[in-house]
Amino acid sequence: MEDSSYQIDLGNLLASDPNHHFQSIPSSREELVRQCLEKGTELVQAIADSLFSLPSTEDRDGPLVKLPPPITKLPREKHLPRPKPPTKWEAFAKMKGIKKRKKNKRVWDEQTSSWKRTHGYDRANDDRDIPILDAKSTDEVGEDPFAKRKAEKKEGVKKQEKNRLENLKRSAKTGYLPSHIQLAATSLPITGTKKEVPKKASKNELESVAGMVATSTASGGKFDKKLPGEKPPKHLGKHRKFLPIVEGKGIGSKEKQQTEKILNQLLSKSSHEILDVNKAVTMFNVKKEKQRKREKDANPGKSGKFKPNKKSFKKTPSKKKP
């Protein structure tokens, strides 16, 4: 039965009891969990009762209800998305009332008498496929029209790239930048003032990243093409060695040795009776030798084996005979 003291928000499937309080402080954590589960069960039952009280429609899977709009305002984890600023052309088109028209993706090609793409590779009416160009009255004598057209295309590409960077500068001022551009913000002049310029990566950091990328392939960069002046990676990764898939001579014995080695390691971790006496003696001797060497380096004056004999160079007075 639904309690009137409950606050139910069916839009968020949320229920709460603002008048609830513990009659006594729970003596243990188990008691606290038990009381919380009891109260949570009551709130879930109240939500279920409210759902079944809504008008429903029959469906193949059962009754369906339409939830009302939510009442409780939940905070957002992320900020609201910033509107993308219009580009220079978009602002000009809006001012002039120019509307974008949808163009056909395929047009008729007069050279091959077939339908081809409007733009891109193997497009229709491509200038590069025209063997003869009509002369214009503005053309200079002796000028190559094909070279001129190629230079004009390069200038158009440069102009387009300049406009793209200008649009990015304008977007950076409003706080909107695409994610792939934010990653490369250190190398593009789009960050505004000098205070906002992020710290550029140092030479060592770039070399370490380049080394990690070079060794990220399956062969560890062994068969990759080296760049001019590229240094070998400092830390080469160790690759695990597996037995060959195709069975051959000696594969069964190697697999048996590998299995026995793993079993011995597992048993040695759980048992204190397994002891390699020769290995223990060797480790003790090595430890003793290292300790003796450290003591010798700390007190070099105490060792008299290679200590030079100091002789006095003063002449002793000779005894005169009477």
PDB file of C-alpha atoms in Angstrom:
ATOM      1  CA  MET A   1       0.000   0.000   0.000  1.00  0.00           C
ATOM      2  CA  GLU A   2       1.337   3.412  -0.944  1.00  0.00           C
ATOM      3  CA  ASP A   3       2.165   5.724   1.948  1.00  0.00           C
ATOM      4  CA  SER A   4       1.260   9.410   1.602  1.00  0.00           C
ATOM      5  CA  SER A   5       4.470  10.431   3.399  1.00  0.00           C
ATOM      6  CA  TYR A   6       6.599   9.151   0.546  1.00  0.00           C
ATOM      7  CA  GLN A   7       7.811  11.525  -2.165  1.00  0.00           C
ATOM      8  CA  ILE A   8       7.583   9.622  -5.462  1.00  0.00           C
ATOM      9  CA  ASP A   9       8.984  10.848  -8.783  1.00  0.00           C
ATOM     10  CA  LEU A  10       7.872   8.361 -11.418  1.00  0.00           C
ATOM     11  CA  GLY A  11       9.714  10.245 -14.186  1.00  0.00           C
ATOM     12  CA  ASN A  12      13.028   9.246 -12.593  1.00  0.00           C
ATOM     13  CA  LEU A  13      11.630   6.124 -10.838  1.00  0.00           C
ATOM     14  CA  LEU A  14      12.706   7.732  -7.586  1.00  0.00           C
ATOM     15  CA  ALA A  15      11.123   7.497  -4.114  1.00  0.00           C
ATOM     16  CA  SER A  16      12.211   8.984  -0.806  1.00  0.00           C
ATOM     17  CA  ASP A  17      10.927   9.333   2.749  1.00  0.00           C
ATOM     18  CA  PRO A  18      11.873  12.743   4.195  1.00  0.00           C
ATOM     19  CA  ASN A  19      10.362  11.907   7.643  1.00  0.00           C
ATOM     20  CA  HIS A  20      12.352   8.721   8.151  1.00  0.00           C
ATOM     21  CA  HIS A  21      14.751   8.495  11.099  1.00  0.00           C
ATOM     22  CA  PHE A  22      16.313   5.663  13.055  1.00  0.00           C
ATOM     23  CA  GLN A  23      14.618   5.001  16.382  1.00  0.00           C
ATOM     24  CA  SER A  24      17.958   3.976  17.857  1.00  0.00           C
ATOM     25  CA  ILE A  25      21.508   3.954  16.558  1.00  0.00           C
ATOM     26  CA  PRO A  26      22.288   0.515  15.070  1.00  0.00           C
ATOM     27  CA  SER A  27      24.687  -1.443  17.248  1.00  0.00           C
ATOM     28  CA  SER A  28      26.554  -2.998  14.293  1.00  0.00           C
ATOM     29  CA  ARG A  29      27.030  -2.600  10.588  1.00  0.00           C
ATOM     30  CA  GLU A  30      24.942  -5.696   9.881  1.00  0.00           C
ATOM     31  CA  GLU A  31      22.008  -4.174  11.757  1.00  0.00           C
ATOM     32  CA  LEU A  32      22.370  -0.924   9.789  1.00  0.00           C
ATOM     33  CA  VAL A  33      22.379  -2.809   6.470  1.00  0.00           C
ATOM     34  CA  ARG A  34      19.294  -4.796   7.508  1.00  0.00           C
ATOM     35  CA  GLN A  35      17.313  -1.650   8.392  1.00  0.00           C
ATOM     36  CA  CYS A  36      18.370   0.074   5.147  1.00  0.00           C
ATOM     37  CA  LEU A  37      17.247  -2.940   3.116  1.00  0.00           C
ATOM     38  CA  GLU A  38      13.871  -2.954   4.855  1.00  0.00           C
ATOM     39  CA  LYS A  39      13.326   0.735   4.132  1.00  0.00           C
ATOM     40  CA  GLY A  40      14.518   0.340   0.546  1.00  0.00           C
ATOM     41  CA  THR A  41      12.052  -2.518   0.016  1.00  0.00           C
ATOM     42  CA  GLU A  42       9.201  -0.286   1.201  1.00  0.00           C
ATOM     43  CA  LEU A  43      10.233   2.496  -1.214  1.00  0.00           C
ATOM     44  CA  VAL A  44      10.515   0.096  -4.171  1.00  0.00           C
ATOM     45  CA  GLN A  45       7.069  -1.296  -3.333  1.00  0.00           C
ATOM     46  CA  ALA A  46       5.691   2.244  -3.287  1.00  0.00           C
ATOM     47  CA  ILE A  47       7.133   2.879  -6.784  1.00  0.00           C
ATOM     48  CA  ALA A  48       5.609  -0.379  -8.052  1.00  0.00           C
ATOM     49  CA  ASP A  49       2.167   0.531  -6.612  1.00  0.00           C
ATOM     50  CA  SER A  50       2.329   3.939  -8.286  1.00  0.00           C
ATOM     51  CA  LEU A  51       3.275   2.390 -11.645  1.00  0.00           C
ATOM     52  CA  PHE A  52       0.346  -0.019 -11.572  1.00  0.00           C
ATOM     53  CA  SER A  53      -1.992   2.874 -10.793  1.00  0.00           C
ATOM     54  CA  LEU A  54      -1.121   4.603 -14.097  1.00  0.00           C
ATOM     55  CA  PRO A  55      -3.242   3.984 -17.230  1.00  0.00           C
ATOM     56  CA  SER A  56      -1.697   1.181 -19.276  1.00  0.00           C
ATOM     57  CA  THR A  57      -1.993  -0.322 -22.745  1.00  0.00           C
ATOM     58  CA  GLU A  58      -1.828  -4.029 -23.484  1.00  0.00           C
ATOM     59  CA  ASP A  59       1.078  -5.321 -25.536  1.00  0.00           C
ATOM     60  CA  ARG A  60       2.458  -8.695 -26.561  1.00  0.00           C
ATOM     61  CA  ASP A  61       5.070  -8.460 -23.780  1.00  0.00           C
ATOM     62  CA  GLY A  62       2.596  -7.202 -21.159  1.00  0.00           C
ATOM     63  CA  PRO A  63       1.075  -3.908 -19.971  1.00  0.00           C
ATOM     64  CA  LEU A  64       2.918  -0.703 -20.958  1.00  0.00           C
ATOM     65  CA  VAL A  65       2.652   2.642 -19.150  1.00  0.00           C
ATOM     66  CA  LYS A  66       3.876   6.087 -20.132  1.00  0.00           C
ATOM     67  CA  LEU A  67       5.922   7.725 -17.407  1.00  0.00           C
ATOM     68  CA  PRO A  68       5.095  11.311 -16.474  1.00  0.00           C
ATOM     69  CA  PRO A  69       7.741  14.030 -16.846  1.00  0.00           C
ATOM     70  CA  PRO A  70      10.353  13.973 -14.054  1.00  0.00           C
ATOM     71  CA  ILE A  71       9.943  16.315 -11.110  1.00  0.00           C
ATOM     72  CA  THR A  72      13.355  16.095  -9.449  1.00  0.00           C
ATOM     73  CA  LYS A  73      16.075  18.061 -11.202  1.00  0.00           C
ATOM     74  CA  LEU A  74      19.270  16.025 -11.276  1.00  0.00           C
ATOM     75  CA  PRO A  75      22.623  17.804 -11.760  1.00  0.00           C
ATOM     76  CA  ARG A  76      24.582  17.254 -14.965  1.00  0.00           C
ATOM     77  CA  GLU A  77      27.973  15.580 -14.844  1.00  0.00           C
ATOM     78  CA  LYS A  78      29.247  17.542 -17.867  1.00  0.00           C
ATOM     79  CA  HIS A  79      28.661  21.143 -18.814  1.00  0.00           C
ATOM     80  CA  LEU A  80      26.176  22.010 -21.523  1.00  0.00           C
ATOM     81  CA  PRO A  81      27.659  21.692 -25.012  1.00  0.00           C
ATOM     82  CA  ARG A  82      28.813  25.027 -26.345  1.00  0.00           C
ATOM     83  CA  PRO A  83      27.250  26.068 -29.643  1.00  0.00           C
ATOM     84  CA  LYS A  84      29.603  25.812 -32.584  1.00  0.00           C
ATOM     85  CA  PRO A  85      30.439  29.301 -33.883  1.00  0.00           C
ATOM     86  CA  PRO A  86      29.618  29.858 -37.574  1.00  0.00           C
ATOM     87  CA  THR A  87      32.426  30.030 -40.070  1.00  0.00           C
ATOM     88  CA  LYS A  88      33.087  33.124 -42.135  1.00  0.00           C
ATOM     89  CA  TRP A  89      31.204  31.681 -45.093  1.00  0.00           C
ATOM     90  CA  GLU A  90      28.245  30.563 -42.940  1.00  0.00           C
ATOM     91  CA  ALA A  91      27.942  34.048 -41.455  1.00  0.00           C
ATOM     92  CA  PHE A  92      28.115  35.620 -44.940  1.00  0.00           C
ATOM     93  CA  ALA A  93      25.535  33.163 -46.333  1.00  0.00           C
ATOM     94  CA  LYS A  94      23.145  33.906 -43.474  1.00  0.00           C
ATOM     95  CA  MET A  95      23.519  37.651 -43.993  1.00  0.00           C
ATOM     96  CA  LYS A  96      22.873  37.350 -47.756  1.00  0.00           C
ATOM     97  CA  GLY A  97      20.159  34.738 -47.394  1.00  0.00           C
ATOM     98  CA  ILE A  98      22.049  32.058 -49.317  1.00  0.00           C
ATOM     99  CA  LYS A  99      20.637  28.587 -48.713  1.00  0.00           C
ATOM    100  CA  LYS A 100      22.610  25.408 -49.130  1.00  0.00           C
ATOM    101  CA  ARG A 101      21.372  23.244 -51.976  1.00  0.00           C
ATOM    102  CA  LYS A 102      21.765  19.511 -52.176  1.00  0.00           C
ATOM    103  CA  LYS A 103      23.794  18.577 -55.238  1.00  0.00           C
ATOM    104  CA  ASN A 104      23.837  15.328 -57.122  1.00  0.00           C
ATOM    105  CA  LYS A 105      26.667  12.958 -56.326  1.00  0.00           C
ATOM    106  CA  ARG A 106      26.927  11.770 -59.953  1.00  0.00           C
ATOM    107  CA  VAL A 107      26.972  13.825 -63.143  1.00  0.00           C
ATOM    108  CA  TRP A 108      27.374  13.061 -66.834  1.00  0.00           C
ATOM    109  CA  ASP A 109      30.957  12.929 -68.117  1.00  0.00           C
ATOM    110  CA  GLU A 110      31.257  14.120 -71.713  1.00  0.00           C
ATOM    111  CA  GLN A 111      34.737  12.679 -72.200  1.00  0.00           C
ATOM    112  CA  THR A 112      33.828   9.043 -71.474  1.00  0.00           C
ATOM    113  CA  SER A 113      30.046   9.318 -72.055  1.00  0.00           C
ATOM    114  CA  SER A 114      29.266   7.821 -68.653  1.00  0.00           C
ATOM    115  CA  TRP A 115      28.053   8.832 -65.182  1.00  0.00           C
ATOM    116  CA  LYS A 116      30.853   9.643 -62.752  1.00  0.00           C
ATOM    117  CA  ARG A 117      31.310  11.209 -59.326  1.00  0.00           C
ATOM    118  CA  THR A 118      31.017  14.962 -58.975  1.00  0.00           C
ATOM    119  CA  HIS A 119      34.093  15.238 -56.743  1.00  0.00           C
ATOM    120  CA  GLY A 120      36.993  13.032 -55.710  1.00  0.00           C
ATOM    121  CA  TYR A 121      38.922  10.329 -57.511  1.00  0.00           C
ATOM    122  CA  ASP A 122      37.867   9.538 -61.086  1.00  0.00           C
ATOM    123  CA  ARG A 123      35.435  12.454 -61.101  1.00  0.00           C
ATOM    124  CA  ALA A 124      33.532  13.688 -64.129  1.00  0.00           C
ATOM    125  CA  ASN A 125      34.908  16.444 -66.384  1.00  0.00           C
ATOM    126  CA  ASP A 126      38.315  16.333 -64.756  1.00  0.00           C
ATOM    127  CA  ASP A 127      40.655  19.043 -66.046  1.00  0.00           C
ATOM    128  CA  ARG A 128      43.589  16.642 -66.014  1.00  0.00           C
ATOM    129  CA  ASP A 129      41.874  14.425 -68.594  1.00  0.00           C
ATOM    130  CA  ILE A 130      41.437  17.245 -71.120  1.00  0.00           C
ATOM    131  CA  PRO A 131      44.277  17.103 -73.691  1.00  0.00           C
ATOM    132  CA  ILE A 132      43.503  20.507 -75.269  1.00  0.00           C
ATOM    133  CA  LEU A 133      42.587  23.787 -73.547  1.00  0.00           C
ATOM    134  CA  ASP A 134      40.905  26.681 -75.266  1.00  0.00           C
ATOM    135  CA  ALA A 135      43.003  29.830 -75.387  1.00  0.00           C
ATOM    136  CA  LYS A 136      41.699  32.978 -73.719  1.00  0.00           C
ATOM    137  CA  SER A 137      42.222  36.592 -74.638  1.00  0.00           C
ATOM    138  CA  THR A 138      43.929  37.217 -71.296  1.00  0.00           C
ATOM    139  CA  ASP A 139      46.538  34.475 -71.767  1.00  0.00           C
ATOM    140  CA  GLU A 140      50.122  35.585 -72.263  1.00  0.00           C
ATOM    141  CA  VAL A 141      52.123  34.387 -75.240  1.00  0.00           C
ATOM    142  CA  GLY A 142      54.396  31.455 -74.411  1.00  0.00           C
ATOM    143  CA  GLU A 143      52.697  30.640 -71.095  1.00  0.00           C
ATOM    144  CA  ASP A 144      51.951  26.998 -70.332  1.00  0.00           C
ATOM    145  CA  PRO A 145      48.208  26.766 -69.530  1.00  0.00           C
ATOM    146  CA  PHE A 146      48.580  23.393 -67.821  1.00  0.00           C
ATOM    147  CA  ALA A 147      51.325  24.676 -65.486  1.00  0.00           C
ATOM    148  CA  LYS A 148      49.262  27.793 -64.793  1.00  0.00           C
ATOM    149  CA  ARG A 149      46.204  25.690 -63.892  1.00  0.00           C
ATOM    150  CA  LYS A 150      48.312  23.521 -61.579  1.00  0.00           C
ATOM    151  CA  ALA A 151      49.726  26.607 -59.821  1.00  0.00           C
ATOM    152  CA  GLU A 152      46.228  28.054 -59.391  1.00  0.00           C
ATOM    153  CA  LYS A 153      45.070  24.817 -57.809  1.00  0.00           C
ATOM    154  CA  LYS A 154      47.957  24.925 -55.322  1.00  0.00           C
ATOM    155  CA  GLU A 155      47.094  28.524 -54.426  1.00  0.00           C
ATOM    156  CA  GLY A 156      43.479  27.494 -53.857  1.00  0.00           C
ATOM    157  CA  VAL A 157      44.569  24.725 -51.477  1.00  0.00           C
ATOM    158  CA  LYS A 158      46.750  27.179 -49.510  1.00  0.00           C
ATOM    159  CA  LYS A 159      43.874  29.646 -49.296  1.00  0.00           C
ATOM    160  CA  GLN A 160      41.539  26.926 -48.049  1.00  0.00           C
ATOM    161  CA  GLU A 161      44.024  25.898 -45.357  1.00  0.00           C
ATOM    162  CA  LYS A 162      44.395  29.526 -44.278  1.00  0.00           C
ATOM    163  CA  ASN A 163      40.626  29.873 -43.977  1.00  0.00           C
ATOM    164  CA  ARG A 164      40.472  26.655 -41.941  1.00  0.00           C
ATOM    165  CA  LEU A 165      43.018  27.967 -39.433  1.00  0.00           C
ATOM    166  CA  GLU A 166      41.168  31.277 -39.189  1.00  0.00           C
ATOM    167  CA  ASN A 167      37.968  29.411 -38.367  1.00  0.00           C
ATOM    168  CA  LEU A 168      39.825  27.448 -35.689  1.00  0.00           C
ATOM    169  CA  LYS A 169      41.157  30.670 -34.156  1.00  0.00           C
ATOM    170  CA  ARG A 170      37.630  32.026 -34.039  1.00  0.00           C
ATOM    171  CA  SER A 171      36.368  28.817 -32.440  1.00  0.00           C
ATOM    172  CA  ALA A 172      39.151  28.820 -29.827  1.00  0.00           C
ATOM    173  CA  LYS A 173      38.070  32.265 -28.580  1.00  0.00           C
ATOM    174  CA  THR A 174      34.563  30.966 -27.841  1.00  0.00           C
ATOM    175  CA  GLY A 175      35.883  27.821 -26.117  1.00  0.00           C
ATOM    176  CA  TYR A 176      34.788  25.379 -28.828  1.00  0.00           C
ATOM    177  CA  LEU A 177      37.374  23.159 -30.470  1.00  0.00           C
ATOM    178  CA  PRO A 178      37.038  19.667 -31.927  1.00  0.00           C
ATOM    179  CA  SER A 179      38.627  16.908 -29.842  1.00  0.00           C
ATOM    180  CA  HIS A 180      41.159  15.969 -32.527  1.00  0.00           C
ATOM    181  CA  ILE A 181      42.280  19.611 -32.748  1.00  0.00           C
ATOM    182  CA  GLN A 182      42.645  19.956 -28.974  1.00  0.00           C
ATOM    183  CA  LEU A 183      45.177  17.112 -28.989  1.00  0.00           C
ATOM    184  CA  ALA A 184      47.314  18.996 -31.527  1.00  0.00           C
ATOM    185  CA  ALA A 185      46.859  22.431 -29.936  1.00  0.00           C
ATOM    186  CA  THR A 186      50.552  22.641 -29.065  1.00  0.00           C
ATOM    187  CA  SER A 187      51.579  22.637 -32.721  1.00  0.00           C
ATOM    188  CA  LEU A 188      48.895  24.938 -34.156  1.00  0.00           C
ATOM    189  CA  PRO A 189      48.755  28.739 -33.698  1.00  0.00           C
ATOM    190  CA  ILE A 190      45.149  28.641 -32.477  1.00  0.00           C
ATOM    191  CA  THR A 191      45.490  28.997 -28.716  1.00  0.00           C
ATOM    192  CA  GLY A 192      45.207  32.797 -28.438  1.00  0.00           C
ATOM    193  CA  THR A 193      47.374  34.572 -25.855  1.00  0.00           C
ATOM    194  CA  LYS A 194      50.692  33.322 -24.553  1.00  0.00           C
ATOM    195  CA  LYS A 195      49.211  32.523 -21.139  1.00  0.00           C
ATOM    196  CA  GLU A 196      46.855  29.994 -22.730  1.00  0.00           C
ATOM    197  CA  VAL A 197      49.572  28.243 -24.734  1.00  0.00           C
ATOM    198  CA  PRO A 198      50.105  24.749 -23.267  1.00  0.00           C
ATOM    199  CA  LYS A 199      53.576  23.525 -22.483  1.00  0.00           C
ATOM    200  CA  LYS A 200      55.239  21.908 -25.461  1.00  0.00           C
ATOM    201  CA  ALA A 201      56.738  18.463 -25.154  1.00  0.00           C
ATOM    202  CA  SER A 202      60.492  18.335 -24.617  1.00  0.00           C
ATOM    203  CA  LYS A 203      62.948  16.523 -26.878  1.00  0.00           C
ATOM    204  CA  ASN A 204      63.355  13.600 -24.463  1.00  0.00           C
ATOM    205  CA  GLU A 205      59.587  13.183 -24.157  1.00  0.00           C
ATOM    206  CA  LEU A 206      59.182  13.132 -27.929  1.00  0.00           C
ATOM    207  CA  GLU A 207      61.996  10.596 -28.273  1.00  0.00           C
ATOM    208  CA  SER A 208      60.443   8.328 -25.628  1.00  0.00           C
ATOM    209  CA  VAL A 209      57.048   8.504 -27.327  1.00  0.00           C
ATOM    210  CA  ALA A 210      58.627   7.800 -30.717  1.00  0.00           C
ATOM    211  CA  GLY A 211      60.437   4.797 -29.237  1.00  0.00           C
ATOM    212  CA  MET A 212      57.219   3.401 -27.763  1.00  0.00           C
ATOM    213  CA  VAL A 213      55.442   3.815 -31.087  1.00  0.00           C
ATOM    214  CA  ALA A 214      58.298   2.160 -32.983  1.00  0.00           C
ATOM    215  CA  THR A 215      58.216  -0.912 -30.715  1.00  0.00           C
ATOM    216  CA  SER A 216      54.425  -1.194 -30.537  1.00  0.00           C
ATOM    217  CA  THR A 217      54.211  -3.540 -33.521  1.00  0.00           C
ATOM    218  CA  ALA A 218      54.219  -7.328 -33.242  1.00  0.00           C
ATOM    219  CA  SER A 219      57.856  -7.512 -34.347  1.00  0.00           C
ATOM    220  CA  GLY A 220      58.946  -4.788 -31.920  1.00  0.00           C
ATOM    221  CA  GLY A 221      59.900  -2.476 -34.786  1.00  0.00           C
ATOM    222  CA  LYS A 222      62.331  -4.996 -36.304  1.00  0.00           C
ATOM    223  CA  PHE A 223      60.796  -4.926 -39.782  1.00  0.00           C
ATOM    224  CA  ASP A 224      59.587  -1.311 -39.765  1.00  0.00           C
ATOM    225  CA  LYS A 225      61.133   1.318 -41.977  1.00  0.00           C
ATOM    226  CA  LYS A 226      63.490   3.592 -40.033  1.00  0.00           C
ATOM    227  CA  LEU A 227      63.295   7.350 -40.347  1.00  0.00           C
ATOM    228  CA  PRO A 228      66.460   9.326 -41.189  1.00  0.00           C
ATOM    229  CA  GLY A 229      68.311  10.058 -37.951  1.00  0.00           C
ATOM    230  CA  GLU A 230      66.088   7.802 -35.853  1.00  0.00           C
ATOM    231  CA  LYS A 231      67.876   6.331 -32.847  1.00  0.00           C
ATOM    232  CA  PRO A 232      67.325   2.758 -31.670  1.00  0.00           C
ATOM    233  CA  PRO A 233      64.856   2.434 -28.762  1.00  0.00           C
ATOM    234  CA  LYS A 234      66.395   2.592 -25.303  1.00  0.00           C
ATOM    235  CA  HIS A 235      64.214  -0.045 -23.669  1.00  0.00           C
ATOM    236  CA  LEU A 236      63.455  -3.019 -25.850  1.00  0.00           C
ATOM    237  CA  GLY A 237      60.405  -4.989 -24.808  1.00  0.00           C
ATOM    238  CA  LYS A 238      60.771  -8.650 -23.966  1.00  0.00           C
ATOM    239  CA  HIS A 239      58.439 -10.900 -25.926  1.00  0.00           C
ATOM    240  CA  ARG A 240      57.180 -14.195 -24.590  1.00  0.00           C
ATOM    241  CA  LYS A 241      58.349 -17.289 -26.403  1.00  0.00           C
ATOM    242  CA  PHE A 242      55.798 -19.969 -27.181  1.00  0.00           C
ATOM    243  CA  LEU A 243      56.233 -23.467 -28.478  1.00  0.00           C
ATOM    244  CA  PRO A 244      55.559 -23.920 -32.199  1.00  0.00           C
ATOM    245  CA  ILE A 245      52.056 -24.950 -33.170  1.00  0.00           C
ATOM    246  CA  VAL A 246      53.189 -27.620 -35.639  1.00  0.00           C
ATOM    247  CA  GLU A 247      54.396 -30.716 -33.848  1.00  0.00           C
ATOM    248  CA  GLY A 248      57.888 -31.810 -34.631  1.00  0.00           C
ATOM    249  CA  LYS A 249      60.855 -33.601 -33.168  1.00  0.00           C
ATOM    250  CA  GLY A 250      61.288 -32.872 -29.470  1.00  0.00           C
ATOM    251  CA  ILE A 251      58.083 -30.869 -29.024  1.00  0.00           C
ATOM    252  CA  GLY A 252      56.594 -33.406 -26.596  1.00  0.00           C
ATOM    253  CA  SER A 253      59.647 -33.363 -24.309  1.00  0.00           C
ATOM    254  CA  LYS A 254      59.786 -29.541 -24.309  1.00  0.00           C
ATOM    255  CA  GLU A 255      56.130 -29.320 -23.399  1.00  0.00           C
ATOM    256  CA  LYS A 256      56.687 -31.836 -20.594  1.00  0.00           C
ATOM    257  CA  GLN A 257      59.630 -29.826 -19.233  1.00  0.00           C
ATOM    258  CA  GLN A 258      57.601 -26.633 -19.363  1.00  0.00           C
ATOM    259  CA  THR A 259      54.716 -28.254 -17.460  1.00  0.00           C
ATOM    260  CA  GLU A 260      57.050 -29.707 -14.825  1.00  0.00           C
ATOM    261  CA  LYS A 261      58.682 -26.321 -14.330  1.00  0.00           C
ATOM    262  CA  ILE A 262      55.328 -24.626 -13.708  1.00  0.00           C
ATOM    263  CA  LEU A 263      54.263 -27.381 -11.276  1.00  0.00           C
ATOM    264  CA  ASN A 264      57.532 -27.140  -9.363  1.00  0.00           C
ATOM    265  CA  GLN A 265      57.102 -23.384  -9.002  1.00  0.00           C
ATOM    266  CA  LEU A 266      53.553 -23.806  -7.711  1.00  0.00           C
ATOM    267  CA  LEU A 267      54.599 -26.499  -5.239  1.00  0.00           C
ATOM    268  CA  SER A 268      57.601 -24.527  -3.996  1.00  0.00           C
ATOM    269  CA  LYS A 269      55.374 -21.565  -3.127  1.00  0.00           C
ATOM    270  CA  SER A 270      53.034 -23.676  -0.995  1.00  0.00           C
ATOM    271  CA  SER A 271      55.579 -26.026   0.588  1.00  0.00           C
ATOM    272  CA  HIS A 272      58.513 -25.226   2.897  1.00  0.00           C
ATOM    273  CA  GLU A 273      60.166 -28.626   2.597  1.00  0.00           C
ATOM    274  CA  ILE A 274      61.379 -28.202  -0.993  1.00  0.00           C
ATOM    275  CA  LEU A 275      64.883 -26.692  -0.875  1.00  0.00           C
ATOM    276  CA  ASP A 276      67.662 -26.516  -3.431  1.00  0.00           C
ATOM    277  CA  VAL A 277      70.783 -26.878  -1.267  1.00  0.00           C
ATOM    278  CA  ASN A 278      73.274 -25.961  -4.004  1.00  0.00           C
ATOM    279  CA  LYS A 279      71.349 -22.812  -4.901  1.00  0.00           C
ATOM    280  CA  ALA A 280      71.082 -21.782  -1.245  1.00  0.00           C
ATOM    281  CA  VAL A 281      74.867 -22.246  -0.685  1.00  0.00           C
ATOM    282  CA  THR A 282      75.664 -20.237  -3.827  1.00  0.00           C
ATOM    283  CA  MET A 283      73.367 -17.392  -2.775  1.00  0.00           C
ATOM    284  CA  PHE A 284      74.953 -17.340   0.703  1.00  0.00           C
ATOM    285  CA  ASN A 285      78.479 -17.197  -0.734  1.00  0.00           C
ATOM    286  CA  VAL A 286      77.556 -14.387  -3.151  1.00  0.00           C
ATOM    287  CA  LYS A 287      75.939 -12.409  -0.339  1.00  0.00           C
ATOM    288  CA  LYS A 288      78.996 -12.897   1.880  1.00  0.00           C
ATOM    289  CA  GLU A 289      81.355 -11.783  -0.912  1.00  0.00           C
ATOM    290  CA  LYS A 290      79.306  -8.632  -1.582  1.00  0.00           C
ATOM    291  CA  GLN A 291      79.320  -7.745   2.121  1.00  0.00           C
ATOM    292  CA  ARG A 292      83.095  -8.212   2.328  1.00  0.00           C
ATOM    293  CA  LYS A 293      83.574  -5.998  -0.748  1.00  0.00           C
ATOM    294  CA  ARG A 294      81.420  -3.234   0.725  1.00  0.00           C
ATOM    295  CA  GLU A 295      83.385  -3.279   3.986  1.00  0.00           C
ATOM    296  CA  LYS A 296      86.647  -3.140   2.036  1.00  0.00           C
ATOM    297  CA  ASP A 297      85.472  -0.142  -0.033  1.00  0.00           C
ATOM    298  CA  ALA A 298      84.259   1.660   3.098  1.00  0.00           C
ATOM    299  CA  ASN A 299      87.567   1.215   4.977  1.00  0.00           C
ATOM    300  CA  PRO A 300      90.375   1.097   2.417  1.00  0.00           C
ATOM    301  CA  GLY A 301      93.086   2.078   4.953  1.00  0.00           C
ATOM    302  CA  LYS A 302      92.728  -1.047   7.108  1.00  0.00           C
ATOM    303  CA  SER A 303      93.900  -3.432   4.408  1.00  0.00           C
ATOM    304  CA  GLY A 304      97.712  -3.692   4.679  1.00  0.00           C
ATOM    305  CA  LYS A 305      98.331  -6.042   1.780  1.00  0.00           C
ATOM    306  CA  PHE A 306      98.823  -3.313  -0.818  1.00  0.00           C
ATOM    307  CA  LYS A 307      99.779  -0.573   1.643  1.00  0.00           C
ATOM    308  CA  PRO A 308     102.994   1.205   0.504  1.00  0.00           C
ATOM    309  CA  ASN A 309     105.924   1.318   2.903  1.00  0.00           C
ATOM    310  CA  LYS A 310     106.656   4.858   3.940  1.00  0.00           C
ATOM    311  CA  LYS A 311     110.358   5.619   4.234  1.00  0.00           C
ATOM    312  CA  SER A 312     111.842   8.722   5.731  1.00  0.00           C
ATOM    313  CA  PHE A 313     114.103  10.675   3.421  1.00  0.00           C
ATOM    314  CA  LYS A 314     115.825  12.584   6.265  1.00  0.00           C
ATOM    315  CA  LYS A 315     119.530  11.893   6.655  1.00  0.00           C
ATOM    316  CA  THR A 316     120.467  10.516  10.042  1.00  0.00           C
ATOM    317  CA  PRO A 317     123.465  12.308  11.645  1.00  0.00           C
ATOM    318  CA  SER A 318     126.623  10.208  11.332  1.00  0.00           C
ATOM    319  CA  LYS A 319     128.538   9.321  14.483  1.00  0.00           C
ATOM    320  CA  LYS A 320     132.031  10.804  14.659  1.00  0.00           C
ATOM    321  CA  LYS A 321     134.871   8.673  15.896  1.00  0.00           C
ATOM    322  CA  PRO A 322     136.841  10.030  18.857  1.00  0.00           C
TER     323      PRO A 322
END
